[in-house]
Short mmCIF file of C-alpha atoms and ligand atoms in Angstrom, two decimals:
data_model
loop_
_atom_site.label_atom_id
_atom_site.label_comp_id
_atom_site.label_asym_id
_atom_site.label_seq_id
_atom_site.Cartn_x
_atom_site.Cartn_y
_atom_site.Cartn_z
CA UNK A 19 -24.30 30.17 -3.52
CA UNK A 20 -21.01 27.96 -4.24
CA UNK A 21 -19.76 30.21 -7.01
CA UNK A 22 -20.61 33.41 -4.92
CA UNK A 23 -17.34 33.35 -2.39
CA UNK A 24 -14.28 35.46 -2.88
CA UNK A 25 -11.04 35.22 -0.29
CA UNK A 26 -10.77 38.52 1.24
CA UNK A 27 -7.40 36.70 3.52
CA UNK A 28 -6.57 33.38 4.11
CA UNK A 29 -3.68 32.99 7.26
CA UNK A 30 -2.76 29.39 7.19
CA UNK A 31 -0.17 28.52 10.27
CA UNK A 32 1.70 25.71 9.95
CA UNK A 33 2.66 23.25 12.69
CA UNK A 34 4.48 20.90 10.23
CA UNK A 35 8.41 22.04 11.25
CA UNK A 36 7.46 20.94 15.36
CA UNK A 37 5.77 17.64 14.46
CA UNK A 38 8.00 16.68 11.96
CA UNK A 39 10.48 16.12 14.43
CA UNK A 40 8.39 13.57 16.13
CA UNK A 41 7.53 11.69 12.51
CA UNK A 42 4.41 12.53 12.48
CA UNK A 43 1.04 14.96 13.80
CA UNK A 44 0.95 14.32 17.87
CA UNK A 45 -1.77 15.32 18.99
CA UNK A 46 -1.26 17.07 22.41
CA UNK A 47 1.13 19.25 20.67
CA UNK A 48 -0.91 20.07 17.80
CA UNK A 49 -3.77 21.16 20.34
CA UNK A 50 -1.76 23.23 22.61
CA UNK A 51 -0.06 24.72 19.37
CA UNK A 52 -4.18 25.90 18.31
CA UNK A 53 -4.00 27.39 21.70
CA UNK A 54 -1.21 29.46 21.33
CA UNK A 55 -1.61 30.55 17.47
CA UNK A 56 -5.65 31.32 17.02
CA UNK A 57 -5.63 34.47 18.45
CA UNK A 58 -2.77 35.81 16.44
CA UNK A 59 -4.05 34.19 13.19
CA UNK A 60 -7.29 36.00 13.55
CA UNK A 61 -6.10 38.92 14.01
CA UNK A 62 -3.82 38.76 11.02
CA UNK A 63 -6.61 37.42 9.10
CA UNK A 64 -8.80 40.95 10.06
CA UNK A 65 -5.73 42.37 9.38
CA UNK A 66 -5.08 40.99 6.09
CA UNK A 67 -8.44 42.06 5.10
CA UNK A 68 -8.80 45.44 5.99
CA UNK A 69 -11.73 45.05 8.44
CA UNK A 70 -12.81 45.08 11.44
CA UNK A 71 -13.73 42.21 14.29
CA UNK A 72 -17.32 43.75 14.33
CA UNK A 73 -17.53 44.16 10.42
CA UNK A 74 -17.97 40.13 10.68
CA UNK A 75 -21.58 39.15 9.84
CA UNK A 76 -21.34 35.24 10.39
CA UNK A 77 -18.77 32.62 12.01
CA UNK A 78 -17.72 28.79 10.49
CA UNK A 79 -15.34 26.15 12.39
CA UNK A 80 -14.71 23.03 11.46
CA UNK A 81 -16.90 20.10 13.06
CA UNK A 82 -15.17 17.39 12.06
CA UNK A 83 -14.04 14.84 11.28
CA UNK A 84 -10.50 15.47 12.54
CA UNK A 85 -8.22 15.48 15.98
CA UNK A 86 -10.42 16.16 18.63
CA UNK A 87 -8.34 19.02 20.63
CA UNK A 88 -7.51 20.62 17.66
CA UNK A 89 -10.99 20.40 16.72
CA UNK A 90 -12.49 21.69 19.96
CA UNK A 91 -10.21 24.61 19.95
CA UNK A 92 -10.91 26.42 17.12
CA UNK A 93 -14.31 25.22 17.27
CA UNK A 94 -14.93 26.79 21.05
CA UNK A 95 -13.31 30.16 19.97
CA UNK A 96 -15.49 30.29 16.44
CA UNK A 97 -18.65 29.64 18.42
CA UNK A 98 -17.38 32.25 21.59
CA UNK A 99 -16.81 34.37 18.50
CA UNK A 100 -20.19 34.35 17.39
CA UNK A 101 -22.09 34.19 20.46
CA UNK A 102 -20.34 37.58 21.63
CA UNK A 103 -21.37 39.19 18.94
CA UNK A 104 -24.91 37.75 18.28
CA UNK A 105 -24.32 36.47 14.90
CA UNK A 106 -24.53 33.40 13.09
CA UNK A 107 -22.15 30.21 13.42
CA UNK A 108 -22.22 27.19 10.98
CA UNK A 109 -20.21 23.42 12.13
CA UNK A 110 -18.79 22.46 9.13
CA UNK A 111 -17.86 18.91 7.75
CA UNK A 112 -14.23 18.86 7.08
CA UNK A 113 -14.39 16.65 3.77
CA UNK A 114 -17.31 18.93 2.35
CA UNK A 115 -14.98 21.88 2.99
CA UNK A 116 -12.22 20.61 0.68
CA UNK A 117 -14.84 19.91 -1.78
CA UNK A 118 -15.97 23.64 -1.61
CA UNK A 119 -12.27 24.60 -1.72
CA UNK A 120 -12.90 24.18 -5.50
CA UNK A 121 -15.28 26.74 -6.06
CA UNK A 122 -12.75 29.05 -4.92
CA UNK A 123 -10.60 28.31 -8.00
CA UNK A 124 -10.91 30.79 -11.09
CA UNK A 125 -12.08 27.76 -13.27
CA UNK A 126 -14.88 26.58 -11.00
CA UNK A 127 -16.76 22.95 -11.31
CA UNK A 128 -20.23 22.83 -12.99
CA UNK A 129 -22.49 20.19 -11.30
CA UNK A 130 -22.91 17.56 -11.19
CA UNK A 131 -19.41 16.35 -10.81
CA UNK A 132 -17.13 13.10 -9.21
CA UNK A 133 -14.83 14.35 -6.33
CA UNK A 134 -12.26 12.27 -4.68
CA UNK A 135 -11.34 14.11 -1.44
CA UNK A 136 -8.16 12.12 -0.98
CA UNK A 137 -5.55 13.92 2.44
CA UNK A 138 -3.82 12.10 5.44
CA UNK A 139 -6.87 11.30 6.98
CA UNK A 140 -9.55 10.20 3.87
CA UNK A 141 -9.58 9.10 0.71
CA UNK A 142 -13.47 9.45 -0.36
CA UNK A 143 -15.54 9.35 -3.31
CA UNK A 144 -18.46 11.47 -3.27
CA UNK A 145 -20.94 12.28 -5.91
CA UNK A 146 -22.20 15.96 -5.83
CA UNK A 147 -25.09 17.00 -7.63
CA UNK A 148 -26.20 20.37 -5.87
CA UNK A 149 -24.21 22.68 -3.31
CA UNK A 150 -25.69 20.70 -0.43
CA UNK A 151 -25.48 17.20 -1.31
CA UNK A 152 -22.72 14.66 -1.08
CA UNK A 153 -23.35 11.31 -1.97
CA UNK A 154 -20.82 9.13 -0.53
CA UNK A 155 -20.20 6.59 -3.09
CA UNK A 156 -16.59 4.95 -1.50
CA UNK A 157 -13.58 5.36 0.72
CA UNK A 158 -10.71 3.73 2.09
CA UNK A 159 -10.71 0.47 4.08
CA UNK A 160 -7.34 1.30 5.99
CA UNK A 161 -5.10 3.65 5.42
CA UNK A 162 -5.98 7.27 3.64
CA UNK A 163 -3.53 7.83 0.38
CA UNK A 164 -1.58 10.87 2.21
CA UNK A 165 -1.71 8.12 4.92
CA UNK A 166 0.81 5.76 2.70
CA UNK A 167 2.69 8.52 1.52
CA UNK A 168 3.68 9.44 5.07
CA UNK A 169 3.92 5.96 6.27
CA UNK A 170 6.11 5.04 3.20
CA UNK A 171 8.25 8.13 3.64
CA UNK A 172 8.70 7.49 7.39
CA UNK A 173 10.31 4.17 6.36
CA UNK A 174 12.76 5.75 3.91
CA UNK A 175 13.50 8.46 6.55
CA UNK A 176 12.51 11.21 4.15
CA UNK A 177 11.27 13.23 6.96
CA UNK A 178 7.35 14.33 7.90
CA UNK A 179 4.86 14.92 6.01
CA UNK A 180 5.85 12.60 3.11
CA UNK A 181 3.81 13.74 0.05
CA UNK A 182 5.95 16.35 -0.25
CA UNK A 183 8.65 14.52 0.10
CA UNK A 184 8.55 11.46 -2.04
CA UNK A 185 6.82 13.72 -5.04
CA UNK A 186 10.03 15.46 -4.95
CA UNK A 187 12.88 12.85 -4.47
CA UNK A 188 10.52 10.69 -7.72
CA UNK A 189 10.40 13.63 -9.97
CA UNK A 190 12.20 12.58 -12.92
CA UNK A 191 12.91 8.81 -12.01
CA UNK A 192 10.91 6.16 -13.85
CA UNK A 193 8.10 4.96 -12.36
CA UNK A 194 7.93 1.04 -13.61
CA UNK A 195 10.99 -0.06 -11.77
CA UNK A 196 9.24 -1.59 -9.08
CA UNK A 197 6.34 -3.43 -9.85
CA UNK A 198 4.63 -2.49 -6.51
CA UNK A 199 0.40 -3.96 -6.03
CA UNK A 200 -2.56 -1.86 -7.49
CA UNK A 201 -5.19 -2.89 -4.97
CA UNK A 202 -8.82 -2.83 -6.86
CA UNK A 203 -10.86 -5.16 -4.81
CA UNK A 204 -14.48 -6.26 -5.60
CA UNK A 205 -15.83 -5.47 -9.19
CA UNK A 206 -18.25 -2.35 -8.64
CA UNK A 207 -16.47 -1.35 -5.21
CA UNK A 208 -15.49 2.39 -5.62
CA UNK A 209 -13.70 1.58 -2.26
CA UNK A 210 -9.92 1.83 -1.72
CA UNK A 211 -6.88 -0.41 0.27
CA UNK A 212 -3.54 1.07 0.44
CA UNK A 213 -2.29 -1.14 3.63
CA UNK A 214 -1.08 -3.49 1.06
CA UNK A 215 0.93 -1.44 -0.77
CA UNK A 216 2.28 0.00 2.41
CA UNK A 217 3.46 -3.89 3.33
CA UNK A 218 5.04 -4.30 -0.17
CA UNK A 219 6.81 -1.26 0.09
CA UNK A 220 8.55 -2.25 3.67
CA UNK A 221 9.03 -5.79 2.27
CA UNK A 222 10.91 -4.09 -0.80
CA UNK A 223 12.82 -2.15 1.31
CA UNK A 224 13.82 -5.19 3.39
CA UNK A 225 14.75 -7.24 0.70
CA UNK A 226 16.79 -4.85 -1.42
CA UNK A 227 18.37 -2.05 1.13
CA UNK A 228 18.94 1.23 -0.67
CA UNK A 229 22.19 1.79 -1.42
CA UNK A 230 21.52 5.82 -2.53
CA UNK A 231 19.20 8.25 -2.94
CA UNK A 232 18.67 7.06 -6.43
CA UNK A 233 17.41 4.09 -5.15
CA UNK A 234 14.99 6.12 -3.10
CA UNK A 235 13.85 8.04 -5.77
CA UNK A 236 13.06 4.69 -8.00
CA UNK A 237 11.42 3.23 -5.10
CA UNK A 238 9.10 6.88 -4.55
CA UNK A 239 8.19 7.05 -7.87
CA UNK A 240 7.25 3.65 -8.21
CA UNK A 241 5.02 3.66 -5.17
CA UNK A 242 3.32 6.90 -6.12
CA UNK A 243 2.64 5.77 -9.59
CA UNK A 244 0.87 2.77 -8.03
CA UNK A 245 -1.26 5.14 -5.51
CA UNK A 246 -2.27 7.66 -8.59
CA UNK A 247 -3.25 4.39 -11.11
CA UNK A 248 -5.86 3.18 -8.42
CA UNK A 249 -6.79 6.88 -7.28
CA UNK A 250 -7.57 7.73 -11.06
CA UNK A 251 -8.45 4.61 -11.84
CA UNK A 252 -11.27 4.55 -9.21
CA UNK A 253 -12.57 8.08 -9.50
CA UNK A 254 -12.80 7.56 -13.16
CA UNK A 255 -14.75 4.80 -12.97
CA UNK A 256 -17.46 6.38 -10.39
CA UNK A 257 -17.82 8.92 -12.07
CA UNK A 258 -18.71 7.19 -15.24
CA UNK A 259 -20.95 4.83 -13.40
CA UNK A 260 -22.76 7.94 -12.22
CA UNK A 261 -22.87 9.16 -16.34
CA UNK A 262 -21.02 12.19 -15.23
CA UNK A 263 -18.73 14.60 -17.52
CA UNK A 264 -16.74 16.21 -14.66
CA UNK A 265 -14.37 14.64 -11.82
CA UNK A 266 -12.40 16.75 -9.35
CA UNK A 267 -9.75 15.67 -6.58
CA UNK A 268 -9.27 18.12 -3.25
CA UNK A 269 -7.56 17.81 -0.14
CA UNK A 270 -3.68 17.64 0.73
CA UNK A 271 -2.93 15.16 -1.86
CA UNK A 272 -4.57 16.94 -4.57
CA UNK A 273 -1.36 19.10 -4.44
CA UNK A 274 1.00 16.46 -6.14
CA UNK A 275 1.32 17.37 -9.91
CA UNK A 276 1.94 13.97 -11.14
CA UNK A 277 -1.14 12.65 -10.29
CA UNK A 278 -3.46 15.87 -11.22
CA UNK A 279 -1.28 15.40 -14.79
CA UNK A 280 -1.95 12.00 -14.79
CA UNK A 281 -6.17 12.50 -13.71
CA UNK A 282 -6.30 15.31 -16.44
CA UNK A 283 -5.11 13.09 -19.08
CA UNK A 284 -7.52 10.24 -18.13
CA UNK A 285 -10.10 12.23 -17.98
CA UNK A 286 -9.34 14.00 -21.43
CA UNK A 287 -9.73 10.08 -22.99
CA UNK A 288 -13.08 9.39 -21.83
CA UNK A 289 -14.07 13.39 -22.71
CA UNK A 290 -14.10 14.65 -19.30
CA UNK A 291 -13.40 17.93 -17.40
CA UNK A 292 -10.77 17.44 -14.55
CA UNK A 293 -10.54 20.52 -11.78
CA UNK A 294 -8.25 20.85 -8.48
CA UNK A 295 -8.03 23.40 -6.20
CA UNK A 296 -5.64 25.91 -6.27
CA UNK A 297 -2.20 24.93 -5.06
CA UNK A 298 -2.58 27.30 -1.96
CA UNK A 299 -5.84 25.40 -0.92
CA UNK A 300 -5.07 21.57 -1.53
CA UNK A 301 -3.93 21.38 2.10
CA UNK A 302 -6.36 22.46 5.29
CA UNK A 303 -7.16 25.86 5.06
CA UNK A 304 -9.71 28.30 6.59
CA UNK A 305 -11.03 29.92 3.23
CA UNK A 306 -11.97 26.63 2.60
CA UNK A 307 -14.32 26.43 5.45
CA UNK A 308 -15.38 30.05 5.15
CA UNK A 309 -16.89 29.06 2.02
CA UNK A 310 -18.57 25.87 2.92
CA UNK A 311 -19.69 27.63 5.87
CA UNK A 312 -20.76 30.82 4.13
CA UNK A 313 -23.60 28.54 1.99
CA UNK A 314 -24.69 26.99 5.49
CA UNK A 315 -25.56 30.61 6.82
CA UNK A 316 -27.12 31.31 3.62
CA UNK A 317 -29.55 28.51 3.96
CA UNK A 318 -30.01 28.61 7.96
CA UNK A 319 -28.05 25.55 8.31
CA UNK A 320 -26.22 26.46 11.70
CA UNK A 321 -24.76 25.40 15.12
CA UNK A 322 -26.15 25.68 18.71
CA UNK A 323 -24.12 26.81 21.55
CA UNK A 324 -24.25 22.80 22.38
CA UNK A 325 -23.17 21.63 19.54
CA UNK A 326 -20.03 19.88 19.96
CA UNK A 327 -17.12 18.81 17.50
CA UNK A 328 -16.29 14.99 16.07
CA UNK A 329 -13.45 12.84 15.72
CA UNK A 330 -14.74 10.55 13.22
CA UNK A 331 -17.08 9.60 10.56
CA UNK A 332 -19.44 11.28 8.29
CA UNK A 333 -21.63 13.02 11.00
CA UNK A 334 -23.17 16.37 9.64
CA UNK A 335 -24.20 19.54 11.46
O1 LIG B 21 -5.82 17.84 3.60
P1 LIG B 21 -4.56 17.81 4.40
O2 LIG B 21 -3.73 19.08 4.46
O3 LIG B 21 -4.83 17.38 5.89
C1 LIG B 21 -5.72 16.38 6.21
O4 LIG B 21 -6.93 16.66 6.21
O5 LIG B 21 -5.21 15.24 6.42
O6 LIG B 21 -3.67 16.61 3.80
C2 LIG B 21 -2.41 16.27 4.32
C3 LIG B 21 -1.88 15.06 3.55
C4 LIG B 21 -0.60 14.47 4.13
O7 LIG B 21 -0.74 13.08 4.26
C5 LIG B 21 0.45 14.84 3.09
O8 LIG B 21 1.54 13.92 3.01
C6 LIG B 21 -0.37 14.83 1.83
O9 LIG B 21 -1.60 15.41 2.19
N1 LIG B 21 0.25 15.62 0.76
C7 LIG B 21 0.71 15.09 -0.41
C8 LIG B 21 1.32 16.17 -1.11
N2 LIG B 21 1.21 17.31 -0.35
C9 LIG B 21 0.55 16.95 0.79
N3 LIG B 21 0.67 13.84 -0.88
C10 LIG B 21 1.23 13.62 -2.08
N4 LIG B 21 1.86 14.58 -2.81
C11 LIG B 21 1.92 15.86 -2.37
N5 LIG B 21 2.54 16.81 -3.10
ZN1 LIG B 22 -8.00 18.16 5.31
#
């Protein structure tokens, strides 16, 4: 059941300090780098909590959606894993794992509830009504919100990944300096553009060159304010269009306090409950999946030994 999981370890290892020197995740690096670290982080993982290989009674790996080699690797050892040891594996959807990384949190989300999954790949709105359903109800048109924040912090040469980066350098500085665009679209559309606000920010930057790092940090708070009006903005709207009392934001972004502030006070006007993850769990992580994956093997819900990962899209098991 969703409220039944409890984190016995959770080995995250980051790859952020080698792609940050290229700007940005590349892809052949980030595979080979899967390559070299699963082994290890397993074991530290058994390690961590006091048990044994063989004391495992079921397997989950991410499906997708996400960067194929990456994908493929951990998927291939998960489902080696398994098949050694004749015991259940679960594929699980990516997006539906940060959702579940909520029901890992001490204050856990009654359903039905309004999540906006919002990382560097996604920004989606999904209605959830029971631990196995996610009703897709919008999403981004271009870029994902982390998206902009890295793209945006690449151009101000903050470094990689930007979230981080530009909630730090704007914490303090007011955020109406810059009037950048809040982009809505149709009436009704729970579905979000950030390209636009991406142009306006490189236009900006044209225009007026920054002079010093307080002009960096007016600029970064300005352009996150503008991302967390139309990411509130939007969830709160689906989620009373769908007559519900409870929203929640996962995924990497959901780790920036200024707009989980900002959500919690919207949410408190129109006499709703607002929930994130844990700070620890915002980003990818593998308890995350575990607990997605644990339901999955609960209901019967698993992989074949031919079941193969995916890039893209909303594909289930
Ligand atoms: O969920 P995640 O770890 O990986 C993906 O599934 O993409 O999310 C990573 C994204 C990156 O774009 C990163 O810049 C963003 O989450 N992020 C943040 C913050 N921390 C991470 N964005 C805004 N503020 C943050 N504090
Ligand atoms: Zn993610």
């Amino acid at each position: 059941m969703e409220g039944g999981s409890r984190i016995l370890s959770s080995v995250v290892s980051s790859q952020v300090e080698v792609h940050s020197r290229y700007g940005g995740v590349v892809p052949e690096l980030a595979s080979r780098m899967h390559i070299e670290a699963i082994s290890a982080v397993v074991g530290q993982a058994l390690r961590d909590a006091n048990i044994k290989a063989d004391d495992i009674t079921g397997v989950a790996a991410t499906k997708g959606p996400g960067l194929i080699g990456a994908l493929l690797v951990g998927f291939s050892y998960a489902k080696a894993f398994a098949y050694a040891r004749k015991i259940p594996f679960a594929g699980v959807n990516h997006l539906e794992a940060h959702i579940y990384s909520l029901f890992l949190s001490k204050r856990r989300p009654e359903l039905p509830f309004t999540v906006l999954v919002v990382s560097g790949g996604h920004t989606n709105i999904y209605y959830v009504d029971s631990p196995d359903r996610f009703e897709l109800m919008g999403q981004t048109r271009d870029d994902a919100a982390g998206e902009a924040f890295d793209k945006v912090a690449k151009m101000m040469d903050l470094g990689y990944p930007g979230g981080p980066l530009i909630e730090k350098i704007a914490a303090g500085q007011p955020c109406d300096t810059i009037q950048f665009p809040r982009t809505m679209l149709e009436k009704g559309s729970f579905d979000f553009s950030f390209s636009g606000l991406k142009s306006a920010v490189g236009r900006h930057l044209h225009d007026n060159p920054v002079q010093s790092q307080n002009d960096k940090g007016k600029i970064a708070a300005s352009f996150q304010q503008a991302v967390i009006d139309v990411l509130a903005a939007k969830l709160i709207q689906a989620a009373r269009h769908k007559r519900c009392r409870t929203i929640c934001v996962a995924g990497g972004v959901s780790a920036n306090t200024s707009f989980v502030d900002h959500l919690s006070k919207n949410a408190e006007q129109y006499g709703m409950m607002c929930h994130s993850p844990p700070a620890e769990l915002c980003g990818d992580n593998a308890a995350m999946v575990a607990a997605r994956g644990h339901v999955m093997i609960e209901n019967r819900q698993l992989c074949s030994l031919d079941d193969d990962v995916f890039s893209r899209g909303l594909k289930n098991t």
